[in-house]
PDB file of C-alpha atoms in Angstrom:
ATOM      1  CA  UNK R 659       0.003   0.045   0.052  1.00 68.00           C
ATOM      2  CA  UNK R 660       1.271   3.570  -0.837  1.00 66.00           C
ATOM      3  CA  UNK R 661      -0.127   6.687   0.739  1.00 71.00           C
ATOM      4  CA  UNK R 662      -0.115  10.322  -0.033  1.00 64.00           C
ATOM      5  CA  UNK R 663       1.824  12.192   2.750  1.00 61.00           C
ATOM      6  CA  UNK R 664      -0.433  13.196   5.603  1.00 69.00           C
ATOM      7  CA  UNK R 665      -3.705  12.028   4.011  1.00 77.00           C
ATOM      8  CA  UNK R 666      -5.227   8.598   4.819  1.00 86.00           C
ATOM      9  CA  UNK R 667      -6.849   6.805   1.934  1.00 86.00           C
ATOM     10  CA  UNK R 668     -10.539   7.215   1.619  1.00 88.00           C
ATOM     11  CA  UNK R 669     -11.130   3.611   2.282  1.00 87.00           C
ATOM     12  CA  UNK R 670      -9.560   4.018   5.716  1.00 84.00           C
ATOM     13  CA  UNK R 671     -12.773   5.353   6.831  1.00 86.00           C
ATOM     14  CA  UNK R 672     -14.304   1.900   6.592  1.00 91.00           C
ATOM     15  CA  UNK R 673     -11.370  -0.489   6.328  1.00 95.00           C
ATOM     16  CA  UNK R 674      -9.538  -1.040   9.634  1.00 97.00           C
ATOM     17  CA  UNK R 675      -6.632  -2.897   7.864  1.00 98.00           C
ATOM     18  CA  UNK R 676      -5.921   0.131   5.704  1.00 97.00           C
ATOM     19  CA  UNK R 677      -6.234   2.500   8.717  1.00 97.00           C
ATOM     20  CA  UNK R 678      -3.838   0.424  10.692  1.00 98.00           C
ATOM     21  CA  UNK R 679      -1.350   0.348   7.849  1.00 97.00           C
ATOM     22  CA  UNK R 680      -1.546   4.013   7.335  1.00 97.00           C
ATOM     23  CA  UNK R 681      -1.243   4.811  11.116  1.00 98.00           C
ATOM     24  CA  UNK R 682       1.955   2.638  11.389  1.00 98.00           C
ATOM     25  CA  UNK R 683       3.444   4.043   8.218  1.00 97.00           C
ATOM     26  CA  UNK R 684       2.907   7.760   9.034  1.00 97.00           C
ATOM     27  CA  UNK R 685       4.169   7.206  12.676  1.00 98.00           C
ATOM     28  CA  UNK R 686       7.337   5.512  11.055  1.00 98.00           C
ATOM     29  CA  UNK R 687       7.899   8.489   8.713  1.00 97.00           C
ATOM     30  CA  UNK R 688       7.577  10.820  11.833  1.00 97.00           C
ATOM     31  CA  UNK R 689      10.278   8.689  13.613  1.00 98.00           C
ATOM     32  CA  UNK R 690      12.592   8.944  10.739  1.00 98.00           C
ATOM     33  CA  UNK R 691      12.311  12.805  10.923  1.00 97.00           C
ATOM     34  CA  UNK R 692      13.155  12.729  14.553  1.00 97.00           C
ATOM     35  CA  UNK R 693      16.127  10.437  13.843  1.00 97.00           C
ATOM     36  CA  UNK R 694      17.363  12.995  11.491  1.00 96.00           C
ATOM     37  CA  UNK R 695      17.389  15.959  13.974  1.00 95.00           C
ATOM     38  CA  UNK R 696      20.752  15.038  15.347  1.00 92.00           C
ATOM     39  CA  UNK R 697      19.809  13.888  18.795  1.00 94.00           C
ATOM     40  CA  UNK R 698      21.576  11.081  20.531  1.00 95.00           C
ATOM     41  CA  UNK R 699      21.152   8.485  23.204  1.00 96.00           C
ATOM     42  CA  UNK R 700      18.349   8.973  25.668  1.00 96.00           C
ATOM     43  CA  UNK R 701      17.415  12.316  24.147  1.00 97.00           C
ATOM     44  CA  UNK R 702      16.721  10.563  20.724  1.00 97.00           C
ATOM     45  CA  UNK R 703      14.920   7.585  22.376  1.00 96.00           C
ATOM     46  CA  UNK R 704      12.639   9.967  24.480  1.00 96.00           C
ATOM     47  CA  UNK R 705      12.029  12.237  21.474  1.00 97.00           C
ATOM     48  CA  UNK R 706      11.023   9.291  19.321  1.00 97.00           C
ATOM     49  CA  UNK R 707       8.678   7.817  21.998  1.00 96.00           C
ATOM     50  CA  UNK R 708       6.822  11.069  22.465  1.00 96.00           C
ATOM     51  CA  UNK R 709       6.674  11.972  18.789  1.00 97.00           C
ATOM     52  CA  UNK R 710       5.166   8.744  17.674  1.00 97.00           C
ATOM     53  CA  UNK R 711       2.819   8.344  20.579  1.00 96.00           C
ATOM     54  CA  UNK R 712       1.399  11.926  20.269  1.00 96.00           C
ATOM     55  CA  UNK R 713       0.864  11.502  16.556  1.00 97.00           C
ATOM     56  CA  UNK R 714      -0.806   8.138  16.881  1.00 97.00           C
ATOM     57  CA  UNK R 715      -3.158   9.275  19.729  1.00 96.00           C
ATOM     58  CA  UNK R 716      -4.179  12.303  17.637  1.00 96.00           C
ATOM     59  CA  UNK R 717      -4.859  10.274  14.534  1.00 96.00           C
ATOM     60  CA  UNK R 718      -6.825   7.498  16.268  1.00 96.00           C
ATOM     61  CA  UNK R 719      -9.018  10.115  18.094  1.00 95.00           C
ATOM     62  CA  UNK R 720      -9.587  11.899  14.720  1.00 95.00           C
ATOM     63  CA  UNK R 721     -10.431   8.679  12.609  1.00 96.00           C
ATOM     64  CA  UNK R 722     -11.772   6.269  15.261  1.00 97.00           C
ATOM     65  CA  UNK R 723     -13.169   8.643  17.923  1.00 96.00           C
ATOM     66  CA  UNK R 724     -15.459   5.924  19.638  1.00 96.00           C
ATOM     67  CA  UNK R 725     -12.644   3.383  20.070  1.00 97.00           C
ATOM     68  CA  UNK R 726     -10.427   2.909  23.156  1.00 96.00           C
ATOM     69  CA  UNK R 727      -6.568   2.715  23.046  1.00 96.00           C
ATOM     70  CA  UNK R 728      -3.861   0.841  24.821  1.00 96.00           C
ATOM     71  CA  UNK R 729      -0.496   2.378  24.179  1.00 94.00           C
ATOM     72  CA  UNK R 730       2.841   1.586  25.815  1.00 91.00           C
ATOM     73  CA  UNK R 731       3.403   5.282  26.272  1.00 84.00           C
ATOM     74  CA  UNK R 732      -0.089   6.138  27.446  1.00 80.00           C
ATOM     75  CA  UNK R 733      -1.653   6.274  30.903  1.00 72.00           C
ATOM     76  CA  UNK R 734      -3.124   2.987  32.411  1.00 65.00           C
ATOM     77  CA  UNK R 735      -4.898   4.214  35.569  1.00 60.00           C
ATOM     78  CA  UNK R 736      -8.081   2.495  36.812  1.00 51.00           C
ATOM     79  CA  UNK R 737     -10.369   4.732  34.696  1.00 52.00           C
ATOM     80  CA  UNK R 738      -8.408   3.835  31.503  1.00 64.00           C
ATOM     81  CA  UNK R 739      -8.583   0.153  32.302  1.00 67.00           C
ATOM     82  CA  UNK R 740     -12.318   0.320  32.871  1.00 71.00           C
ATOM     83  CA  UNK R 741     -12.807   2.218  29.522  1.00 89.00           C
ATOM     84  CA  UNK R 742     -10.935  -0.288  27.425  1.00 93.00           C
ATOM     85  CA  UNK R 743     -12.079  -3.435  29.228  1.00 94.00           C
ATOM     86  CA  UNK R 744     -15.723  -2.408  28.626  1.00 93.00           C
ATOM     87  CA  UNK R 745     -15.071  -1.390  24.948  1.00 96.00           C
ATOM     88  CA  UNK R 746     -15.848  -3.588  22.093  1.00 96.00           C
ATOM     89  CA  UNK R 747     -12.870  -2.141  20.030  1.00 97.00           C
ATOM     90  CA  UNK R 748      -9.405  -1.299  21.405  1.00 97.00           C
ATOM     91  CA  UNK R 749      -6.266  -0.200  19.441  1.00 98.00           C
ATOM     92  CA  UNK R 750      -3.170  -1.705  20.949  1.00 98.00           C
ATOM     93  CA  UNK R 751      -0.183   0.439  20.001  1.00 97.00           C
ATOM     94  CA  UNK R 752       3.555   0.352  20.534  1.00 97.00           C
ATOM     95  CA  UNK R 753       4.697   3.738  19.110  1.00 97.00           C
ATOM     96  CA  UNK R 754       8.286   2.744  18.887  1.00 98.00           C
ATOM     97  CA  UNK R 755       9.322  -0.959  19.539  1.00 96.00           C
ATOM     98  CA  UNK R 756      13.092  -1.349  19.615  1.00 94.00           C
ATOM     99  CA  UNK R 757      13.924   2.074  21.203  1.00 95.00           C
ATOM    100  CA  UNK R 758      17.561   1.042  21.671  1.00 94.00           C
ATOM    101  CA  UNK R 759      18.044   0.144  17.999  1.00 95.00           C
ATOM    102  CA  UNK R 760      16.129   3.367  16.967  1.00 97.00           C
ATOM    103  CA  UNK R 761      18.887   5.326  18.773  1.00 96.00           C
ATOM    104  CA  UNK R 762      21.678   3.528  16.996  1.00 95.00           C
ATOM    105  CA  UNK R 763      21.558   4.730  13.390  1.00 94.00           C
ATOM    106  CA  UNK R 764      21.801   3.188  10.883  1.00 94.00           C
ATOM    107  CA  UNK R 765      20.130   0.070  12.507  1.00 95.00           C
ATOM    108  CA  UNK R 766      16.882  -0.842  10.896  1.00 95.00           C
ATOM    109  CA  UNK R 767      15.580  -3.422  13.435  1.00 95.00           C
ATOM    110  CA  UNK R 768      13.005  -1.107  15.180  1.00 97.00           C
ATOM    111  CA  UNK R 769       9.287  -0.809  14.326  1.00 98.00           C
ATOM    112  CA  UNK R 770       5.906   0.793  14.976  1.00 98.00           C
ATOM    113  CA  UNK R 771       2.997  -1.484  16.123  1.00 98.00           C
ATOM    114  CA  UNK R 772      -0.624  -0.818  15.449  1.00 98.00           C
ATOM    115  CA  UNK R 773      -3.324  -3.451  16.167  1.00 98.00           C
ATOM    116  CA  UNK R 774      -6.963  -3.525  16.595  1.00 98.00           C
ATOM    117  CA  UNK R 775      -8.686  -5.950  19.070  1.00 98.00           C
ATOM    118  CA  UNK R 776     -12.411  -6.350  18.705  1.00 98.00           C
ATOM    119  CA  UNK R 777     -14.776  -8.460  20.809  1.00 96.00           C
ATOM    120  CA  UNK R 778     -12.136 -10.898  21.827  1.00 96.00           C
ATOM    121  CA  UNK R 779      -9.671 -11.119  19.058  1.00 98.00           C
ATOM    122  CA  UNK R 780      -7.215  -9.296  16.996  1.00 98.00           C
ATOM    123  CA  UNK R 781      -8.716  -8.248  13.737  1.00 98.00           C
ATOM    124  CA  UNK R 782      -6.396  -5.917  12.072  1.00 98.00           C
ATOM    125  CA  UNK R 783      -2.718  -4.968  12.493  1.00 98.00           C
ATOM    126  CA  UNK R 784       0.304  -3.535  10.926  1.00 98.00           C
ATOM    127  CA  UNK R 785       4.013  -3.396  11.675  1.00 98.00           C
ATOM    128  CA  UNK R 786       6.112  -0.695  10.024  1.00 98.00           C
ATOM    129  CA  UNK R 787       9.877  -0.961   9.686  1.00 97.00           C
ATOM    130  CA  UNK R 788      10.484   2.556   8.724  1.00 97.00           C
ATOM    131  CA  UNK R 789      14.135   2.255   8.050  1.00 95.00           C
ATOM    132  CA  UNK R 790      13.290  -0.493   5.444  1.00 95.00           C
ATOM    133  CA  UNK R 791      10.407   1.509   4.061  1.00 95.00           C
ATOM    134  CA  UNK R 792       8.167  -1.496   4.670  1.00 96.00           C
ATOM    135  CA  UNK R 793       4.781  -1.806   6.495  1.00 97.00           C
ATOM    136  CA  UNK R 794       3.651  -5.371   6.953  1.00 97.00           C
ATOM    137  CA  UNK R 795      -0.089  -5.752   7.462  1.00 98.00           C
ATOM    138  CA  UNK R 796      -3.125  -7.933   7.727  1.00 98.00           C
ATOM    139  CA  UNK R 797      -4.870  -6.347   4.772  1.00 97.00           C
ATOM    140  CA  UNK R 798      -2.227  -7.723   2.502  1.00 96.00           C
ATOM    141  CA  UNK R 799      -0.561 -10.353   4.548  1.00 96.00           C
ATOM    142  CA  UNK R 800       3.099 -11.308   3.835  1.00 95.00           C
ATOM    143  CA  UNK R 801       3.425 -14.381   1.567  1.00 95.00           C
ATOM    144  CA  UNK R 802       5.869 -16.582   3.473  1.00 95.00           C
ATOM    145  CA  UNK R 803       8.339 -18.232   1.202  1.00 92.00           C
ATOM    146  CA  UNK R 804       9.731 -21.823   1.728  1.00 91.00           C
ATOM    147  CA  UNK R 805      12.597 -21.712   4.161  1.00 92.00           C
ATOM    148  CA  UNK R 806      15.973 -21.351   2.497  1.00 90.00           C
ATOM    149  CA  UNK R 807      18.011 -22.538   5.413  1.00 93.00           C
ATOM    150  CA  UNK R 808      19.124 -26.116   6.021  1.00 93.00           C
ATOM    151  CA  UNK R 809      18.912 -25.596   9.764  1.00 95.00           C
ATOM    152  CA  UNK R 810      16.213 -23.818  11.636  1.00 96.00           C
ATOM    153  CA  UNK R 811      16.809 -20.342  12.641  1.00 97.00           C
ATOM    154  CA  UNK R 812      15.527 -18.809  15.846  1.00 96.00           C
ATOM    155  CA  UNK R 813      15.316 -14.947  16.374  1.00 96.00           C
ATOM    156  CA  UNK R 814      16.380 -14.039  19.861  1.00 91.00           C
ATOM    157  CA  UNK R 815      16.880 -10.655  21.654  1.00 85.00           C
ATOM    158  CA  UNK R 816      20.136  -8.824  21.269  1.00 79.00           C
ATOM    159  CA  UNK R 817      20.248  -7.838  24.859  1.00 72.00           C
ATOM    160  CA  UNK R 818      18.274 -10.433  26.799  1.00 71.00           C
ATOM    161  CA  UNK R 819      17.757 -13.799  25.067  1.00 70.00           C
ATOM    162  CA  UNK R 820      16.070 -16.262  27.479  1.00 74.00           C
ATOM    163  CA  UNK R 821      18.425 -18.952  28.578  1.00 79.00           C
ATOM    164  CA  UNK R 822      16.159 -21.914  27.658  1.00 87.00           C
ATOM    165  CA  UNK R 823      16.251 -20.892  23.970  1.00 89.00           C
ATOM    166  CA  UNK R 824      19.955 -22.074  23.891  1.00 89.00           C
ATOM    167  CA  UNK R 825      18.654 -25.488  25.013  1.00 91.00           C
ATOM    168  CA  UNK R 826      15.937 -25.439  22.533  1.00 93.00           C
ATOM    169  CA  UNK R 827      18.408 -24.573  19.727  1.00 94.00           C
ATOM    170  CA  UNK R 828      20.513 -27.639  20.631  1.00 93.00           C
ATOM    171  CA  UNK R 829      17.257 -29.789  20.516  1.00 93.00           C
ATOM    172  CA  UNK R 830      16.424 -28.372  17.007  1.00 94.00           C
ATOM    173  CA  UNK R 831      20.033 -28.154  15.849  1.00 95.00           C
ATOM    174  CA  UNK R 832      19.001 -24.509  15.250  1.00 96.00           C
ATOM    175  CA  UNK R 833      20.967 -21.323  14.654  1.00 94.00           C
ATOM    176  CA  UNK R 834      20.281 -18.265  16.984  1.00 94.00           C
ATOM    177  CA  UNK R 835      19.796 -14.947  15.208  1.00 95.00           C
ATOM    178  CA  UNK R 836      19.975 -11.872  17.443  1.00 93.00           C
ATOM    179  CA  UNK R 837      17.991  -8.767  16.544  1.00 93.00           C
ATOM    180  CA  UNK R 838      16.080  -5.877  18.034  1.00 89.00           C
ATOM    181  CA  UNK R 839      12.472  -5.137  18.184  1.00 91.00           C
ATOM    182  CA  UNK R 840       9.936  -7.798  18.938  1.00 94.00           C
ATOM    183  CA  UNK R 841       7.953  -6.817  15.829  1.00 96.00           C
ATOM    184  CA  UNK R 842      11.117  -7.251  13.691  1.00 96.00           C
ATOM    185  CA  UNK R 843      11.681 -10.621  15.167  1.00 97.00           C
ATOM    186  CA  UNK R 844       8.190 -11.789  14.496  1.00 97.00           C
ATOM    187  CA  UNK R 845       8.293 -10.469  11.040  1.00 96.00           C
ATOM    188  CA  UNK R 846      11.630 -12.053  10.332  1.00 97.00           C
ATOM    189  CA  UNK R 847       9.837 -15.343  10.378  1.00 97.00           C
ATOM    190  CA  UNK R 848       7.478 -14.137   7.587  1.00 95.00           C
ATOM    191  CA  UNK R 849      10.407 -12.765   5.648  1.00 95.00           C
ATOM    192  CA  UNK R 850      12.490 -16.076   5.718  1.00 95.00           C
ATOM    193  CA  UNK R 851      15.254 -14.382   7.771  1.00 96.00           C
ATOM    194  CA  UNK R 852      14.361 -16.763  10.534  1.00 97.00           C
ATOM    195  CA  UNK R 853      11.977 -19.802  11.063  1.00 97.00           C
ATOM    196  CA  UNK R 854      10.808 -19.058  14.689  1.00 97.00           C
ATOM    197  CA  UNK R 855      10.767 -16.472  17.474  1.00 96.00           C
ATOM    198  CA  UNK R 856      10.495 -17.910  20.928  1.00 93.00           C
ATOM    199  CA  UNK R 857      10.511 -15.607  23.869  1.00 91.00           C
ATOM    200  CA  UNK R 858       9.834 -15.760  27.635  1.00 89.00           C
ATOM    201  CA  UNK R 859      10.438 -13.334  30.430  1.00 79.00           C
ATOM    202  CA  UNK R 860       9.043  -9.929  29.974  1.00 82.00           C
ATOM    203  CA  UNK R 861       6.764  -8.434  27.360  1.00 92.00           C
ATOM    204  CA  UNK R 862       3.370  -6.683  27.367  1.00 95.00           C
ATOM    205  CA  UNK R 863       0.409  -6.676  24.984  1.00 97.00           C
ATOM    206  CA  UNK R 864       1.765  -3.880  22.882  1.00 97.00           C
ATOM    207  CA  UNK R 865       4.986  -5.717  22.143  1.00 96.00           C
ATOM    208  CA  UNK R 866       3.208  -8.602  20.319  1.00 97.00           C
ATOM    209  CA  UNK R 867      -0.287  -7.726  19.331  1.00 98.00           C
ATOM    210  CA  UNK R 868       0.379  -6.108  15.950  1.00 98.00           C
ATOM    211  CA  UNK R 869       3.158  -8.509  14.923  1.00 98.00           C
ATOM    212  CA  UNK R 870       1.088 -11.608  16.025  1.00 98.00           C
ATOM    213  CA  UNK R 871      -1.929 -10.276  14.087  1.00 98.00           C
ATOM    214  CA  UNK R 872       0.266 -10.043  10.892  1.00 98.00           C
ATOM    215  CA  UNK R 873       1.976 -13.329  11.503  1.00 98.00           C
ATOM    216  CA  UNK R 874      -1.359 -15.104  11.904  1.00 98.00           C
ATOM    217  CA  UNK R 875      -2.749 -13.552   8.796  1.00 98.00           C
ATOM    218  CA  UNK R 876       0.263 -14.816   6.964  1.00 98.00           C
ATOM    219  CA  UNK R 877      -0.482 -18.427   8.127  1.00 98.00           C
ATOM    220  CA  UNK R 878       2.297 -18.640  10.814  1.00 98.00           C
ATOM    221  CA  UNK R 879       1.754 -20.508  14.061  1.00 98.00           C
ATOM    222  CA  UNK R 880       1.224 -18.151  17.168  1.00 98.00           C
ATOM    223  CA  UNK R 881       0.709 -19.105  20.809  1.00 97.00           C
ATOM    224  CA  UNK R 882       1.971 -18.668  24.374  1.00 96.00           C
ATOM    225  CA  UNK R 883       5.032 -20.975  24.954  1.00 93.00           C
ATOM    226  CA  UNK R 884       2.732 -23.653  26.531  1.00 92.00           C
ATOM    227  CA  UNK R 885       0.709 -23.720  23.295  1.00 95.00           C
ATOM    228  CA  UNK R 886      -2.275 -21.720  24.840  1.00 96.00           C
ATOM    229  CA  UNK R 887      -3.814 -18.771  22.977  1.00 97.00           C
ATOM    230  CA  UNK R 888      -2.346 -15.322  23.211  1.00 98.00           C
ATOM    231  CA  UNK R 889      -5.201 -13.060  24.788  1.00 98.00           C
ATOM    232  CA  UNK R 890      -5.201  -9.344  24.460  1.00 98.00           C
ATOM    233  CA  UNK R 891      -7.126  -6.479  26.149  1.00 97.00           C
ATOM    234  CA  UNK R 892      -6.778  -8.026  29.459  1.00 96.00           C
ATOM    235  CA  UNK R 893      -6.881  -6.302  32.801  1.00 93.00           C
ATOM    236  CA  UNK R 894      -3.193  -7.112  33.342  1.00 93.00           C
ATOM    237  CA  UNK R 895      -1.409  -6.301  30.135  1.00 95.00           C
ATOM    238  CA  UNK R 896       1.705  -8.315  31.140  1.00 95.00           C
ATOM    239  CA  UNK R 897       2.034 -10.927  28.369  1.00 96.00           C
ATOM    240  CA  UNK R 898       5.552 -12.419  28.863  1.00 92.00           C
ATOM    241  CA  UNK R 899       5.966 -15.130  26.417  1.00 93.00           C
ATOM    242  CA  UNK R 900       5.124 -16.166  22.866  1.00 94.00           C
ATOM    243  CA  UNK R 901       6.021 -18.529  19.926  1.00 96.00           C
ATOM    244  CA  UNK R 902       5.798 -17.413  16.386  1.00 98.00           C
ATOM    245  CA  UNK R 903       7.047 -19.996  13.947  1.00 97.00           C
ATOM    246  CA  UNK R 904       6.643 -21.853  10.684  1.00 97.00           C
ATOM    247  CA  UNK R 905       3.660 -24.384  11.343  1.00 97.00           C
ATOM    248  CA  UNK R 906       5.966 -27.338  10.882  1.00 96.00           C
ATOM    249  CA  UNK R 907       8.112 -26.400  13.818  1.00 96.00           C
ATOM    250  CA  UNK R 908       5.281 -25.681  16.258  1.00 97.00           C
ATOM    251  CA  UNK R 909       4.690 -29.022  17.850  1.00 96.00           C
ATOM    252  CA  UNK R 910       8.417 -29.619  18.499  1.00 96.00           C
ATOM    253  CA  UNK R 911       8.852 -26.196  20.167  1.00 96.00           C
ATOM    254  CA  UNK R 912       5.824 -26.520  22.347  1.00 95.00           C
ATOM    255  CA  UNK R 913       6.668 -30.067  23.396  1.00 95.00           C
ATOM    256  CA  UNK R 914      10.199 -28.895  24.318  1.00 94.00           C
ATOM    257  CA  UNK R 915       8.837 -26.185  26.468  1.00 91.00           C
ATOM    258  CA  UNK R 916       6.270 -28.586  28.101  1.00 90.00           C
ATOM    259  CA  UNK R 917       9.139 -30.984  28.887  1.00 90.00           C
ATOM    260  CA  UNK R 918      11.878 -28.522  30.048  1.00 84.00           C
ATOM    261  CA  UNK R 919      10.033 -25.213  31.065  1.00 82.00           C
ATOM    262  CA  UNK R 920      11.545 -21.948  30.328  1.00 80.00           C
ATOM    263  CA  UNK R 921      14.219 -21.893  33.259  1.00 71.00           C
ATOM    264  CA  UNK R 922      16.918 -23.928  31.529  1.00 53.00           C
TER     265      UNK R 922
END
């Protein structure tokens, strides 16, 4: 999808896939502008978080005024929880996923996440990778190519890969591929950069909602590490673990975790 700068396509008024894609794309464009302003370190991280969050809040309020929002950078007091928990439609947003990588130009492994939860399920989502000029979305899901690797590849965090994934890699004879943003790791499976992303130990709903929506639309397997469904718009937004992988790897990964847990 291509968009005129600053103007949502007319179909966005009725098509949530198009709106999610546009929102993630324009927020990513704003982040590229912030990145070009010459800031460094924490100043750059903070400026990016604020700029993308403020823009997304403004645009959602303008184009979907009756919907609730859950954003990493937004307030989450008791009133906000009541509002979104009683809402039938909630936008789950991470304005800048991979803040560390964003602050390290020219790294491209950072993203913008925009997902829509409706009546119990994720129904639309988009993950923009602005430094690549790409926005992956549920309206036109990625076509996952056959794996080009002789060995499975597992995406892991650059800074805090869970220890059990090393044991999992030995079990599967897999290669570990470190990278930044959770969204980038999930989409790496759809892009045949990796074959699986397995994580445990510290994420929230906004870290995975949009990437999981896109991955599921592309036909990839998604679940908690024990194989149970990923649930969103919960009172407690802590959602610490997930599996996103090619379907043929799902049973082996889930069975490994059931046998060994995530403390290895």
